[in-house]
């Protein structure tokens, strides 16, 4: 079996903080991005997610949606899961991986860095490993020798 984390989509909203209020923006000049881009993000998550042992043993699968903020300085904060809880350590593992991400390039609006909220689904799925085929060996041909008188 193998773990197949899938990232289905990004959902985000932008936040601007003034004193104790948070305002939501709908447009930004430059969206926050993971170092190296989306493909590197997928690779990072695939390499770092570890299927929880008990969940794997009991074949527990499902999609965990993790919400987090990419702050003005690119750091990650306010990591939490959303929606239906599956349990078995899947939520904790998804949050652990998000918290371990390197700093992002922050979002920019009107020349200033702004915090942005992302929602990132991580799919925990157990799939069958492709069966390894044995190399075809040459069959030994039994030689039939006839005894001649």
CSV table of N, CA and C in Angstrom, one decimal:
chain,number,residue,atom,x,y,z
A,1,UNK,N,0.8,-1.2,0.0
A,1,UNK,CA,0.0,0.0,0.0
A,1,UNK,C,0.9,1.2,0.0
A,2,UNK,N,0.3,2.3,-0.5
A,2,UNK,CA,1.1,3.6,-0.5
A,2,UNK,C,0.2,4.7,-0.2
A,3,UNK,N,0.7,5.8,0.4
A,3,UNK,CA,0.0,7.0,0.7
A,3,UNK,C,-0.1,7.9,-0.6
A,4,UNK,N,-1.2,8.3,-0.9
A,4,UNK,CA,-1.4,9.2,-2.0
A,4,UNK,C,-2.0,10.5,-1.5
A,5,UNK,N,-1.2,11.5,-1.1
A,5,UNK,CA,-1.8,12.8,-0.7
A,5,UNK,C,-2.1,13.6,-2.0
A,6,UNK,N,-3.3,14.0,-2.1
A,6,UNK,CA,-3.8,14.8,-3.2
A,6,UNK,C,-4.2,16.2,-2.8
A,7,UNK,N,-3.7,17.1,-3.5
A,7,UNK,CA,-4.1,18.5,-3.3
A,7,UNK,C,-5.1,18.9,-4.4
A,8,UNK,N,-6.3,19.1,-4.0
A,8,UNK,CA,-7.4,19.3,-5.0
A,8,UNK,C,-7.5,20.8,-5.4
A,9,UNK,N,-7.4,21.7,-4.5
A,9,UNK,CA,-7.6,23.1,-4.9
A,9,UNK,C,-7.1,24.0,-3.8
A,10,UNK,N,-6.9,25.3,-4.2
A,10,UNK,CA,-6.6,26.3,-3.2
A,10,UNK,C,-7.9,27.1,-3.0
A,11,UNK,N,-8.2,27.5,-1.8
A,11,UNK,CA,-9.2,28.4,-1.6
A,11,UNK,C,-8.6,29.5,-0.6
A,12,UNK,N,-8.7,30.7,-1.0
A,12,UNK,CA,-8.1,31.7,-0.1
A,12,UNK,C,-8.9,32.9,0.0
A,13,UNK,N,-8.6,33.7,1.1
A,13,UNK,CA,-9.2,35.0,1.2
A,13,UNK,C,-8.1,35.9,1.8
A,14,UNK,N,-8.1,37.1,1.5
A,14,UNK,CA,-7.1,38.0,2.0
A,14,UNK,C,-7.6,38.8,3.2
A,15,UNK,N,-6.6,39.0,4.1
A,15,UNK,CA,-7.0,39.7,5.3
A,15,UNK,C,-6.1,40.9,5.5
A,16,UNK,N,-6.6,42.0,5.9
A,16,UNK,CA,-5.8,43.1,6.3
A,16,UNK,C,-6.1,43.5,7.7
A,17,UNK,N,-5.1,43.7,8.5
A,17,UNK,CA,-5.3,44.0,9.9
A,17,UNK,C,-5.0,45.5,10.2
A,18,UNK,N,-6.0,46.1,10.7
A,18,UNK,CA,-5.9,47.5,11.2
A,18,UNK,C,-6.4,47.4,12.7
A,19,UNK,N,-5.5,47.7,13.6
A,19,UNK,CA,-5.8,47.6,15.0
A,19,UNK,C,-6.3,46.2,15.3
A,20,UNK,N,-7.6,46.1,15.8
A,20,UNK,CA,-8.1,44.8,16.2
A,20,UNK,C,-9.1,44.3,15.1
A,21,UNK,N,-9.3,45.0,14.0
A,21,UNK,CA,-10.2,44.6,13.0
A,21,UNK,C,-9.5,43.9,11.9
A,22,UNK,N,-10.2,43.0,11.3
A,22,UNK,CA,-9.7,42.3,10.1
A,22,UNK,C,-10.7,42.6,8.9
A,23,UNK,N,-10.1,43.1,7.8
A,23,UNK,CA,-10.9,43.3,6.6
A,23,UNK,C,-10.6,42.3,5.6
A,24,UNK,N,-11.5,41.8,4.8
A,24,UNK,CA,-11.3,40.9,3.8
A,24,UNK,C,-11.2,41.6,2.4
A,25,UNK,N,-10.2,41.2,1.7
A,25,UNK,CA,-10.0,41.8,0.3
A,25,UNK,C,-10.3,40.7,-0.7
A,26,UNK,N,-10.7,41.1,-1.9
A,26,UNK,CA,-11.1,40.2,-2.9
A,26,UNK,C,-10.1,40.2,-4.1
A,27,UNK,N,-9.2,41.1,-4.1
A,27,UNK,CA,-8.2,41.2,-5.2
A,27,UNK,C,-6.8,41.5,-4.5
A,28,UNK,N,-5.8,41.0,-5.1
A,28,UNK,CA,-4.4,41.3,-4.7
A,28,UNK,C,-3.6,41.4,-6.0
A,29,UNK,N,-2.5,42.2,-5.9
A,29,UNK,CA,-1.6,42.3,-7.0
A,29,UNK,C,-0.8,41.1,-7.2
A,30,UNK,N,-0.4,40.5,-6.1
A,30,UNK,CA,0.4,39.2,-6.2
A,30,UNK,C,0.0,38.3,-5.1
A,31,UNK,N,-0.4,37.1,-5.5
A,31,UNK,CA,-0.9,36.1,-4.5
A,31,UNK,C,0.3,35.5,-3.8
A,32,UNK,N,0.2,35.2,-2.5
A,32,UNK,CA,1.2,34.5,-1.8
A,32,UNK,C,1.5,33.1,-2.4
A,33,UNK,N,2.8,32.7,-2.4
A,33,UNK,CA,3.0,31.4,-3.1
A,33,UNK,C,4.1,30.7,-2.3
A,34,UNK,N,4.0,29.4,-2.4
A,34,UNK,CA,5.0,28.5,-1.8
A,34,UNK,C,6.3,28.7,-2.6
A,35,UNK,N,7.5,28.6,-1.9
A,35,UNK,CA,8.7,28.7,-2.6
A,35,UNK,C,8.9,27.7,-3.8
A,36,UNK,N,9.1,28.1,-5.0
A,36,UNK,CA,9.2,27.2,-6.1
A,36,UNK,C,7.8,27.0,-6.8
A,37,UNK,N,6.7,27.4,-6.2
A,37,UNK,CA,5.4,27.3,-6.9
A,37,UNK,C,4.6,26.1,-6.4
A,38,UNK,N,3.5,26.0,-7.1
A,38,UNK,CA,2.5,24.9,-6.8
A,38,UNK,C,3.1,23.5,-6.9
A,39,UNK,N,3.9,23.2,-7.9
A,39,UNK,CA,4.4,21.9,-8.1
A,39,UNK,C,5.3,21.5,-6.9
A,40,UNK,N,6.1,22.5,-6.4
A,40,UNK,CA,7.0,22.3,-5.3
A,40,UNK,C,6.1,22.1,-4.0
A,41,UNK,N,5.0,22.7,-3.9
A,41,UNK,CA,4.1,22.6,-2.7
A,41,UNK,C,3.6,21.1,-2.7
A,42,UNK,N,3.1,20.6,-3.9
A,42,UNK,CA,2.6,19.3,-3.9
A,42,UNK,C,3.8,18.3,-3.5
A,43,UNK,N,4.9,18.5,-4.1
A,43,UNK,CA,6.1,17.6,-3.8
A,43,UNK,C,6.4,17.7,-2.3
A,44,UNK,N,6.4,18.9,-1.7
A,44,UNK,CA,6.7,19.0,-0.2
A,44,UNK,C,5.7,18.2,0.6
A,45,UNK,N,4.4,18.3,0.3
A,45,UNK,CA,3.4,17.6,1.1
A,45,UNK,C,3.5,16.1,0.8
A,46,UNK,N,3.7,15.7,-0.4
A,46,UNK,CA,3.9,14.3,-0.7
A,46,UNK,C,5.1,13.6,0.1
A,47,UNK,N,6.2,14.4,0.1
A,47,UNK,CA,7.4,13.8,0.8
A,47,UNK,C,7.3,13.9,2.3
A,48,UNK,N,6.5,14.8,2.9
A,48,UNK,CA,6.5,15.0,4.3
A,48,UNK,C,5.3,14.4,5.0
A,49,UNK,N,4.2,14.0,4.4
A,49,UNK,CA,3.1,13.4,5.0
A,49,UNK,C,3.4,12.0,5.4
A,50,UNK,N,3.2,11.6,6.6
A,50,UNK,CA,3.4,10.2,7.1
A,50,UNK,C,2.0,9.7,7.5
A,51,UNK,N,1.6,8.7,6.9
A,51,UNK,CA,0.3,8.1,7.2
A,51,UNK,C,0.3,7.6,8.6
A,52,UNK,N,-0.6,8.1,9.5
A,52,UNK,CA,-0.6,7.6,10.9
A,52,UNK,C,-0.8,6.0,10.9
A,53,UNK,N,0.1,5.3,11.7
A,53,UNK,CA,0.1,3.9,11.7
A,53,UNK,C,-1.3,3.2,12.0
A,54,UNK,N,-2.0,3.7,13.0
A,54,UNK,CA,-3.2,3.1,13.3
A,54,UNK,C,-4.3,3.3,12.2
A,55,UNK,N,-4.2,4.5,11.6
A,55,UNK,CA,-5.2,4.8,10.5
A,55,UNK,C,-4.9,3.9,9.3
A,56,UNK,N,-3.6,3.7,9.0
A,56,UNK,CA,-3.2,2.9,7.9
A,56,UNK,C,-3.6,1.4,8.2
A,57,UNK,N,-3.3,1.0,9.4
A,57,UNK,CA,-3.6,-0.4,9.8
A,57,UNK,C,-5.1,-0.7,9.6
A,58,UNK,N,-5.9,0.3,10.0
A,58,UNK,CA,-7.4,0.2,10.0
A,58,UNK,C,-8.0,0.7,8.7
A,59,UNK,N,-7.2,1.0,7.7
A,59,UNK,CA,-7.6,1.5,6.4
A,59,UNK,C,-8.5,2.7,6.4
A,60,UNK,N,-8.2,3.6,7.3
A,60,UNK,CA,-8.9,4.9,7.5
A,60,UNK,C,-8.5,5.8,6.4
A,61,UNK,N,-9.4,6.4,5.6
A,61,UNK,CA,-9.1,7.3,4.5
A,61,UNK,C,-10.0,8.5,4.6
A,62,UNK,N,-9.6,9.5,3.9
A,62,UNK,CA,-10.4,10.7,3.8
A,62,UNK,C,-9.7,12.0,3.5
A,63,UNK,N,-10.5,13.0,3.3
A,63,UNK,CA,-9.9,14.3,2.9
A,63,UNK,C,-9.9,15.2,4.1
A,64,UNK,N,-8.8,15.8,4.4
A,64,UNK,CA,-8.7,16.8,5.5
A,64,UNK,C,-8.4,18.1,4.9
A,65,UNK,N,-9.3,19.1,5.3
A,65,UNK,CA,-9.1,20.5,4.8
A,65,UNK,C,-8.4,21.3,5.9
A,66,UNK,N,-7.2,21.8,5.5
A,66,UNK,CA,-6.4,22.5,6.5
A,66,UNK,C,-6.5,24.0,6.1
A,67,UNK,N,-6.8,24.9,7.0
A,67,UNK,CA,-6.9,26.3,6.8
A,67,UNK,C,-5.7,26.9,7.6
A,68,UNK,N,-5.0,27.9,6.9
A,68,UNK,CA,-3.9,28.5,7.6
A,68,UNK,C,-3.7,29.9,7.0
A,69,UNK,N,-3.0,30.8,7.7
A,69,UNK,CA,-2.7,32.1,7.3
A,69,UNK,C,-1.3,32.2,6.9
A,70,UNK,N,-1.0,32.8,5.7
A,70,UNK,CA,0.3,33.2,5.3
A,70,UNK,C,0.4,34.6,5.7
A,71,UNK,N,1.3,34.9,6.7
A,71,UNK,CA,1.4,36.3,7.2
A,71,UNK,C,2.2,37.2,6.3
A,72,UNK,N,2.2,38.5,6.7
A,72,UNK,CA,2.9,39.5,5.9
A,72,UNK,C,4.4,39.2,5.7
A,73,UNK,N,5.0,38.4,6.6
A,73,UNK,CA,6.4,38.1,6.5
A,73,UNK,C,6.6,36.7,5.9
A,74,UNK,N,5.5,36.0,5.4
A,74,UNK,CA,5.6,34.7,4.8
A,74,UNK,C,5.5,33.5,5.8
A,75,UNK,N,5.4,33.8,7.1
A,75,UNK,CA,5.3,32.7,8.0
A,75,UNK,C,3.9,32.2,8.0
A,76,UNK,N,3.8,30.9,8.5
A,76,UNK,CA,2.5,30.2,8.6
A,76,UNK,C,1.9,30.3,10.0
A,77,UNK,N,0.7,30.6,10.1
A,77,UNK,CA,0.1,30.7,11.5
A,77,UNK,C,-1.4,30.2,11.4
A,78,UNK,N,-2.0,30.1,12.5
A,78,UNK,CA,-3.5,29.8,12.7
A,78,UNK,C,-3.8,28.6,11.9
A,79,UNK,N,-3.0,27.5,12.0
A,79,UNK,CA,-3.3,26.3,11.3
A,79,UNK,C,-4.4,25.5,12.0
A,80,UNK,N,-5.5,25.2,11.3
A,80,UNK,CA,-6.6,24.4,11.9
A,80,UNK,C,-7.2,23.6,10.8
A,81,UNK,N,-8.0,22.6,11.2
A,81,UNK,CA,-8.7,21.8,10.2
A,81,UNK,C,-10.2,22.3,10.2
A,82,UNK,N,-10.8,22.0,9.0
A,82,UNK,CA,-12.2,22.5,8.9
A,82,UNK,C,-13.0,21.3,8.4
A,83,UNK,N,-14.3,21.4,8.6
A,83,UNK,CA,-15.2,20.3,8.2
A,83,UNK,C,-15.3,19.1,9.1
A,84,UNK,N,-15.8,18.0,8.5
A,84,UNK,CA,-15.9,16.8,9.2
A,84,UNK,C,-14.6,16.2,9.7
A,85,UNK,N,-14.6,15.8,11.0
A,85,UNK,CA,-13.4,15.2,11.6
A,85,UNK,C,-13.4,13.7,11.3
A,86,UNK,N,-12.3,13.2,10.8
A,86,UNK,CA,-12.2,11.8,10.6
A,86,UNK,C,-11.5,11.1,11.8
A,87,UNK,N,-10.5,11.7,12.4
A,87,UNK,CA,-9.9,11.1,13.5
A,87,UNK,C,-8.7,10.2,13.1
A,88,UNK,N,-8.3,9.3,14.0
A,88,UNK,CA,-7.2,8.4,13.8
A,88,UNK,C,-5.9,9.1,13.5
A,89,UNK,N,-5.8,10.4,13.9
A,89,UNK,CA,-4.5,11.1,13.7
A,89,UNK,C,-4.3,11.8,12.4
A,90,UNK,N,-5.3,11.7,11.5
A,90,UNK,CA,-5.2,12.3,10.2
A,90,UNK,C,-5.2,13.8,10.2
A,91,UNK,N,-6.0,14.4,11.1
A,91,UNK,CA,-6.0,15.9,11.2
A,91,UNK,C,-4.7,16.4,11.8
A,92,UNK,N,-4.2,15.7,12.8
A,92,UNK,CA,-3.0,16.1,13.4
A,92,UNK,C,-1.8,16.0,12.4
A,93,UNK,N,-1.8,15.0,11.6
A,93,UNK,CA,-0.7,14.8,10.6
A,93,UNK,C,-0.8,15.9,9.6
A,94,UNK,N,-2.0,16.2,9.1
A,94,UNK,CA,-2.1,17.2,8.1
A,94,UNK,C,-1.7,18.6,8.6
A,95,UNK,N,-2.0,18.9,9.8
A,95,UNK,CA,-1.6,20.2,10.5
A,95,UNK,C,-0.1,20.2,10.7
A,96,UNK,N,0.5,19.1,11.1
A,96,UNK,CA,1.9,19.0,11.3
A,96,UNK,C,2.7,19.3,10.1
A,97,UNK,N,2.3,18.8,9.0
A,97,UNK,CA,2.9,19.0,7.7
A,97,UNK,C,2.8,20.5,7.3
A,98,UNK,N,1.6,21.1,7.4
A,98,UNK,CA,1.5,22.5,7.1
A,98,UNK,C,2.3,23.4,8.0
A,99,UNK,N,2.4,23.1,9.3
A,99,UNK,CA,3.2,23.9,10.2
A,99,UNK,C,4.7,23.8,9.9
A,100,UNK,N,5.1,22.7,9.3
A,100,UNK,CA,6.5,22.5,9.0
A,100,UNK,C,6.9,23.1,7.6
A,101,UNK,N,6.0,23.7,6.9
A,101,UNK,CA,6.3,24.3,5.6
A,101,UNK,C,7.3,25.5,5.8
A,102,UNK,N,8.2,25.7,4.8
A,102,UNK,CA,9.1,26.8,4.9
A,102,UNK,C,8.2,28.1,4.6
A,103,UNK,N,8.8,29.3,4.9
A,103,UNK,CA,8.1,30.5,4.7
A,103,UNK,C,7.7,30.7,3.2
A,104,UNK,N,6.5,31.2,3.0
A,104,UNK,CA,6.1,31.5,1.7
A,104,UNK,C,6.5,32.9,1.2
A,105,UNK,N,6.3,33.2,0.0
A,105,UNK,CA,6.4,34.6,-0.5
A,105,UNK,C,5.1,35.2,-0.2
A,106,UNK,N,5.1,36.3,0.6
A,106,UNK,CA,3.8,36.9,1.0
A,106,UNK,C,3.0,37.5,-0.2
A,107,UNK,N,1.7,37.6,0.1
A,107,UNK,CA,0.8,38.3,-0.9
A,107,UNK,C,1.1,39.8,-0.9
A,108,UNK,N,0.9,40.4,-2.0
A,108,UNK,CA,1.1,41.9,-2.1
A,108,UNK,C,-0.1,42.6,-2.6
A,109,UNK,N,-0.5,43.6,-1.9
A,109,UNK,CA,-1.6,44.5,-2.4
A,109,UNK,C,-1.2,45.9,-2.3
A,110,UNK,N,-1.3,46.6,-3.4
A,110,UNK,CA,-1.0,48.1,-3.4
A,110,UNK,C,0.4,48.3,-2.9
A,111,UNK,N,1.4,47.4,-3.2
A,111,UNK,CA,2.7,47.6,-2.8
A,111,UNK,C,3.1,47.2,-1.4
A,112,UNK,N,2.1,46.7,-0.7
A,112,UNK,CA,2.4,46.3,0.7
A,112,UNK,C,2.1,44.8,0.9
A,113,UNK,N,2.9,44.1,1.7
A,113,UNK,CA,2.6,42.7,2.0
A,113,UNK,C,1.3,42.6,2.9
A,114,UNK,N,0.5,41.7,2.5
A,114,UNK,CA,-0.8,41.5,3.3
A,114,UNK,C,-0.9,40.0,3.7
A,115,UNK,N,-1.6,39.7,4.8
A,115,UNK,CA,-1.8,38.3,5.2
A,115,UNK,C,-2.9,37.7,4.3
A,116,UNK,N,-2.8,36.4,4.1
A,116,UNK,CA,-3.8,35.8,3.3
A,116,UNK,C,-4.2,34.4,3.9
A,117,UNK,N,-5.4,34.0,3.8
A,117,UNK,CA,-5.9,32.7,4.4
A,117,UNK,C,-6.0,31.7,3.2
A,118,UNK,N,-5.4,30.6,3.4
A,118,UNK,CA,-5.5,29.5,2.5
A,118,UNK,C,-6.3,28.3,3.1
A,119,UNK,N,-7.0,27.6,2.2
A,119,UNK,CA,-7.6,26.3,2.6
A,119,UNK,C,-7.0,25.3,1.6
A,120,UNK,N,-6.4,24.3,2.2
A,120,UNK,CA,-5.7,23.3,1.4
A,120,UNK,C,-6.2,21.9,1.8
A,121,UNK,N,-6.9,21.2,0.8
A,121,UNK,CA,-7.3,19.8,1.1
A,121,UNK,C,-6.1,18.8,0.9
A,122,UNK,N,-6.0,17.9,1.9
A,122,UNK,CA,-5.0,16.8,1.8
A,122,UNK,C,-5.8,15.5,1.8
A,123,UNK,N,-5.7,14.7,0.8
A,123,UNK,CA,-6.4,13.5,0.7
A,123,UNK,C,-5.5,12.3,1.2
A,124,UNK,N,-6.0,11.6,2.3
A,124,UNK,CA,-5.3,10.4,2.7
A,124,UNK,C,-6.0,9.2,2.1
A,125,UNK,N,-5.3,8.5,1.2
A,125,UNK,CA,-5.8,7.4,0.5
A,125,UNK,C,-4.8,6.3,0.5
A,126,UNK,N,-5.3,5.1,0.7
A,126,UNK,CA,-4.5,3.9,0.6
A,126,UNK,C,-4.7,3.3,-0.8
A,127,UNK,N,-3.7,3.2,-1.5
A,127,UNK,CA,-3.9,2.6,-2.9
A,127,UNK,C,-3.0,1.4,-3.0
A,128,UNK,N,-3.3,0.4,-3.8
A,128,UNK,CA,-2.5,-0.8,-4.0
A,128,UNK,C,-1.3,-0.4,-4.7
A,129,UNK,N,-0.2,-0.9,-4.3
A,129,UNK,CA,1.1,-0.8,-5.0
A,129,UNK,C,1.0,-1.6,-6.3
A,130,UNK,N,1.6,-1.1,-7.3
A,130,UNK,CA,1.6,-1.9,-8.5
A,130,UNK,C,2.4,-3.2,-8.2
A,131,UNK,N,1.8,-4.3,-8.7
A,131,UNK,CA,2.5,-5.6,-8.4
A,131,UNK,C,3.7,-5.7,-9.2
A,132,UNK,N,4.8,-6.1,-8.5
A,132,UNK,CA,6.1,-6.3,-9.2
A,132,UNK,C,6.0,-7.6,-10.0
A,133,UNK,N,6.3,-7.5,-11.2
A,133,UNK,CA,6.3,-8.7,-12.0
A,133,UNK,C,7.7,-9.2,-12.1
A,134,UNK,N,7.8,-10.5,-12.0
A,134,UNK,CA,9.1,-11.2,-12.0
A,134,UNK,C,9.5,-11.2,-13.5
A,135,UNK,N,10.8,-11.0,-13.7
A,135,UNK,CA,11.3,-11.1,-15.1
A,135,UNK,C,11.0,-12.5,-15.6
A,136,UNK,N,10.6,-12.5,-16.8
A,136,UNK,CA,10.3,-13.8,-17.4
A,136,UNK,C,11.6,-14.5,-17.6
A,137,UNK,N,11.6,-15.7,-17.0
A,137,UNK,CA,12.8,-16.5,-17.1
A,137,UNK,C,12.6,-17.5,-18.3
A,138,UNK,N,13.7,-17.8,-18.9
A,138,UNK,CA,13.7,-18.7,-20.0
A,138,UNK,C,13.4,-20.1,-19.4
A,139,UNK,N,12.4,-20.7,-20.0
A,139,UNK,CA,12.0,-22.0,-19.5
A,139,UNK,C,13.1,-23.0,-20.0
A,140,UNK,N,13.4,-23.9,-19.1
A,140,UNK,CA,14.3,-24.9,-19.5
A,140,UNK,C,13.6,-26.0,-20.3
A,141,UNK,N,14.1,-26.3,-21.5
A,141,UNK,CA,13.5,-27.3,-22.3
A,141,UNK,C,14.1,-28.6,-22.0
A,142,UNK,N,13.3,-29.5,-21.6
A,142,UNK,CA,13.9,-30.8,-21.4
A,142,UNK,C,14.2,-31.5,-22.7
A,143,UNK,N,15.4,-31.9,-22.8
A,143,UNK,CA,15.7,-32.6,-24.0
A,143,UNK,C,15.3,-34.0,-23.9
A,144,UNK,N,14.7,-34.5,-25.0
A,144,UNK,CA,14.3,-35.9,-25.0
A,144,UNK,C,15.3,-36.6,-26.0
A,145,UNK,N,16.0,-37.4,-25.4
A,145,UNK,CA,17.0,-38.1,-26.2
A,145,UNK,C,16.4,-39.5,-26.4
A,146,UNK,N,16.5,-40.0,-27.6
A,146,UNK,CA,16.1,-41.3,-27.9
A,146,UNK,C,17.3,-42.3,-27.8
A,147,UNK,N,17.0,-43.3,-27.2
A,147,UNK,CA,18.1,-44.3,-27.2
A,147,UNK,C,18.0,-45.1,-28.5
A,148,UNK,N,19.1,-45.2,-29.2
A,148,UNK,CA,19.1,-45.9,-30.4
A,148,UNK,C,19.8,-47.3,-30.2
A,149,UNK,N,19.3,-48.3,-30.8
A,149,UNK,CA,19.9,-49.6,-30.6
A,149,UNK,C,21.1,-49.7,-31.4
